[in-house]
Amino acid sequence: MQIYIEENYEKMSQKAAEIIAEKIKSNPALILGLATGSTPIRTYEILAEKYKKGELDFSRIKTFNLDDYLGLDFNDPQSYHQFMRKNFFSKINIDLKNAFFPNDFGSDYEKYENKIKESGGIDLQVVGIGRNGHIGFNEPGSAFDFYTREVELDETTIKDNSRFFDDISQVPKRAATMGIATIMNAKQILLLANGENKKEIIYQALKGPITEKVPASILQKHQNVIVVLDNEAGEKIKT
Ligand code: GLP
């Protein structure tokens, strides 16, 4: 596991964008796993800036998103389909036919897994981390051998994500997510975290025991993980 602790959110985002950009340059048909949440927003912006400058081409890229809420229309501004369009896809030359989400095939989640397999598997999976250690929407207690499926969201997650909604009652309670096994099958994983409120869970995930209680702790077993943190999120693992 390679760990970079950058000075601040901007530097963290630049580092992450550089890592992704280099992968795309060396493989223009890269299969890229993507995450939502506030953490990767600036990374996506920097990648879009690189595209605008003519440094990157996304026309042959395929993307697979980690998760999306269930019960929202794909056009709902809160859906992760729209999140990706707004924060990334509308700013680059990706062919939207090549951008996939776990709920694209109704509840046929095997079809999503097959799409990933047919594409040759995910080359680089970007993941964030929830304060409770979730990756994607794999909440504490999720078995490590689960693939893409429907899940119920934890109270912590509903509370954390309510900041994006007018009212906590509007936060969906169910979601579709890649499983831990799906994520672990990626050839390389890029974990991003920033902010003081992530320092404890980053410590548990990277330095604590590997346990289903902290889903992200399984990343310790992956052969090719890059972690990029800002100073605040990295504070506890440095000591
Ligand atoms: C959300 C997403 C995760 C994301 C995490 C952290 O619920 N499902 O994929 O990594 O929570 O979000 P944030 O980056 O806003 O802290």
XYZ file of C-alpha atoms and ligand atoms in Angstrom:
255
model
C 0.000 0.000 0.000
C 1.372 3.355 -1.079
C 0.232 6.235 1.116
C 0.533 9.897 0.193
C -0.350 12.566 2.751
C -0.756 15.908 1.036
C -0.838 19.360 2.583
C -4.484 20.131 1.913
C -7.572 19.181 -0.086
C -6.335 20.944 -3.228
C -2.986 19.098 -3.186
C -4.731 15.803 -2.413
C -6.986 16.345 -5.412
C -4.071 17.247 -7.661
C -2.197 14.104 -6.666
C -5.269 11.930 -7.246
C -5.960 13.565 -10.612
C -2.333 13.019 -11.658
C -2.509 9.323 -10.792
C -5.728 8.892 -12.791
C -4.434 11.011 -15.689
C -1.245 8.936 -15.981
C -3.306 5.731 -16.118
C -5.493 7.168 -18.887
C -2.463 8.310 -20.856
C -0.914 4.864 -20.707
C -4.228 3.179 -21.543
C -6.750 5.342 -23.436
C -9.338 2.560 -23.138
C -8.993 2.409 -19.358
C -11.794 0.828 -17.333
C -12.308 3.274 -14.524
C -14.316 2.707 -11.368
C -15.718 5.925 -9.948
C -16.958 7.202 -6.626
C -19.291 9.992 -5.577
C -19.366 11.999 -2.340
C -17.727 15.341 -1.723
C -14.173 13.932 -1.569
C -13.480 13.361 -5.296
C -15.265 16.476 -6.618
C -12.109 18.566 -7.043
C -10.242 15.574 -8.518
C -12.906 15.343 -11.227
C -12.671 19.087 -11.821
C -8.904 18.882 -12.314
C -9.292 15.958 -14.711
C -11.850 18.001 -16.664
C -9.390 20.916 -16.760
C -6.745 18.566 -18.167
C -9.242 17.448 -20.824
C -9.965 21.079 -21.740
C -6.252 21.739 -22.162
C -6.094 18.812 -24.568
C -4.024 16.632 -22.204
C -6.618 13.880 -21.813
C -9.084 12.045 -24.021
C -11.997 10.165 -22.471
C -13.622 8.997 -25.719
C -12.595 5.358 -25.234
C -12.884 5.230 -21.453
C -15.508 3.043 -19.771
C -16.658 3.888 -16.265
C -18.394 1.886 -13.567
C -19.762 3.761 -10.583
C -19.630 2.253 -7.125
C -23.195 2.922 -6.100
C -26.438 4.864 -6.405
C -29.510 5.451 -4.288
C -32.606 3.406 -5.005
C -36.019 5.021 -5.300
C -34.790 8.138 -7.100
C -35.245 8.770 -10.785
C -31.954 8.816 -12.760
C -32.822 12.448 -13.547
C -33.244 13.385 -9.896
C -30.490 15.869 -9.027
C -29.710 13.763 -5.921
C -29.125 10.574 -7.893
C -25.512 9.609 -8.445
C -26.232 9.452 -12.199
C -26.812 13.208 -12.025
C -23.949 13.773 -9.594
C -21.545 12.276 -12.124
C -23.024 14.240 -15.017
C -22.876 17.503 -13.145
C -19.430 17.081 -11.599
C -17.605 15.201 -14.329
C -19.271 13.685 -17.389
C -20.715 16.938 -18.748
C -17.229 18.451 -18.706
C -15.351 15.717 -20.600
C -15.772 13.815 -23.865
C -16.940 10.528 -22.388
C -19.549 8.643 -24.411
C -22.389 8.325 -21.882
C -23.158 4.884 -23.319
C -19.889 3.824 -21.714
C -20.795 5.050 -18.217
C -22.473 2.406 -16.062
C -24.164 2.370 -12.645
C -25.192 -0.624 -10.500
C -28.906 0.184 -10.840
C -28.846 0.519 -14.643
C -30.324 -2.929 -15.115
C -33.115 -2.745 -12.567
C -32.464 -5.317 -9.898
C -30.442 -7.547 -12.236
C -27.189 -6.851 -10.440
C -25.500 -9.821 -12.047
C -25.805 -7.996 -15.325
C -23.744 -5.154 -13.865
C -21.102 -7.627 -12.715
C -21.126 -9.193 -16.195
C -20.693 -5.795 -17.847
C -17.602 -5.247 -15.700
C -16.269 -8.708 -16.571
C -16.965 -8.318 -20.318
C -15.049 -5.043 -20.319
C -12.005 -6.897 -18.972
C -12.399 -5.826 -15.342
C -11.796 -2.526 -13.590
C -8.248 -1.218 -14.049
C -8.463 1.539 -11.451
C -11.221 1.918 -8.850
C -11.566 5.251 -7.065
C -13.105 4.939 -3.590
C -13.949 7.323 -0.793
C -14.695 6.256 2.750
C -17.685 6.859 4.999
C -17.154 7.884 8.624
C -18.331 4.416 9.589
C -15.764 2.798 7.285
C -18.061 2.044 4.399
C -16.745 1.828 0.871
C -19.348 2.257 -1.836
C -22.437 1.637 0.255
C -21.028 -1.469 1.927
C -21.965 -0.672 5.479
C -20.299 -2.194 8.580
C -21.132 -5.880 8.773
C -21.201 -6.384 4.974
C -19.585 -9.689 4.118
C -16.315 -9.386 2.233
C -17.495 -11.832 -0.438
C -20.580 -9.874 -1.531
C -20.919 -8.639 -5.108
C -23.233 -5.912 -6.462
C -26.574 -5.886 -4.667
C -29.229 -3.855 -2.879
C -28.467 -2.640 0.615
C -30.089 -0.721 3.418
C -28.229 2.388 4.526
C -26.910 2.863 8.041
C -28.257 5.635 10.257
C -24.770 7.267 10.240
C -24.728 7.284 6.445
C -28.247 8.719 6.216
C -27.288 11.413 8.701
C -23.972 12.203 6.945
C -25.559 12.347 3.504
C -28.518 14.442 4.682
C -26.319 17.531 4.222
C -26.958 17.227 0.492
C -30.764 17.141 0.968
C -33.260 19.754 2.214
C -34.428 17.416 4.928
C -33.158 14.122 6.393
C -36.500 12.470 5.579
C -35.661 12.864 1.874
C -32.505 10.736 2.054
C -33.195 7.367 0.423
C -32.873 4.415 2.774
C -31.804 1.904 0.167
C -29.080 1.824 -2.415
C -27.433 -0.399 -5.001
C -23.715 -0.883 -4.521
C -20.793 -2.852 -5.829
C -19.873 -5.381 -3.177
C -16.544 -5.580 -1.406
C -15.669 -8.517 -3.676
C -16.398 -6.385 -6.755
C -14.154 -3.622 -5.434
C -11.376 -6.024 -4.432
C -11.377 -7.471 -7.979
C -10.212 -4.128 -9.369
C -6.599 -4.301 -10.506
C -5.759 -1.118 -8.638
C -7.621 0.887 -6.000
C -7.242 4.584 -5.245
C -8.598 5.528 -1.814
C -9.177 9.220 -1.157
C -10.047 10.922 2.117
C -9.844 14.425 3.454
C -10.820 16.320 6.556
C -10.551 15.937 10.271
C -13.702 13.823 10.514
C -12.006 11.035 8.516
C -8.797 10.725 10.580
C -10.145 8.155 13.025
C -11.713 5.884 10.418
C -8.644 6.150 8.182
C -6.555 4.974 11.119
C -8.890 2.052 11.785
C -9.112 1.118 8.102
C -5.381 1.236 7.378
C -3.792 0.329 10.712
C -6.505 -1.542 12.584
C -7.594 -5.167 12.342
C -9.173 -6.416 9.118
C -12.788 -6.774 10.088
C -16.217 -6.611 8.489
C -17.029 -4.001 11.149
C -14.761 -1.628 9.193
C -15.426 -2.550 5.553
C -12.519 -0.443 4.221
C -10.046 -2.450 6.334
C -10.158 -5.191 3.672
C -8.118 -2.875 1.438
C -5.068 -3.897 3.517
C -5.274 -7.228 1.695
C -5.313 -5.803 -1.827
C -2.012 -6.014 -3.720
C -2.202 -2.623 -5.372
C -3.726 0.183 -3.328
C -2.796 3.852 -3.456
C -4.090 6.050 -0.642
C -4.138 9.825 -1.023
C -5.081 11.838 2.055
C -4.943 15.432 3.116
C -3.027 16.324 6.261
C -6.123 16.217 8.458
C -7.322 12.782 7.373
C -3.752 11.477 7.626
C -3.046 12.952 11.044
C -3.545 9.812 13.106
C -1.736 7.343 10.869
C 1.365 9.556 10.944
C 1.748 9.265 14.699
C -21.158 8.212 0.326
C -20.840 7.307 -0.893
C -19.463 6.749 -0.790
C -18.540 7.890 -0.402
C -18.790 8.230 1.042
C -18.018 9.429 1.558
O -22.243 7.779 1.064
N -21.749 6.231 -1.107
O -19.097 6.159 -2.027
O -17.212 7.511 -0.529
O -20.150 8.311 1.323
O -18.586 10.642 1.213
P -17.817 11.999 1.325
O -16.755 11.981 0.281
O -18.856 13.054 1.015
O -17.274 12.088 2.697
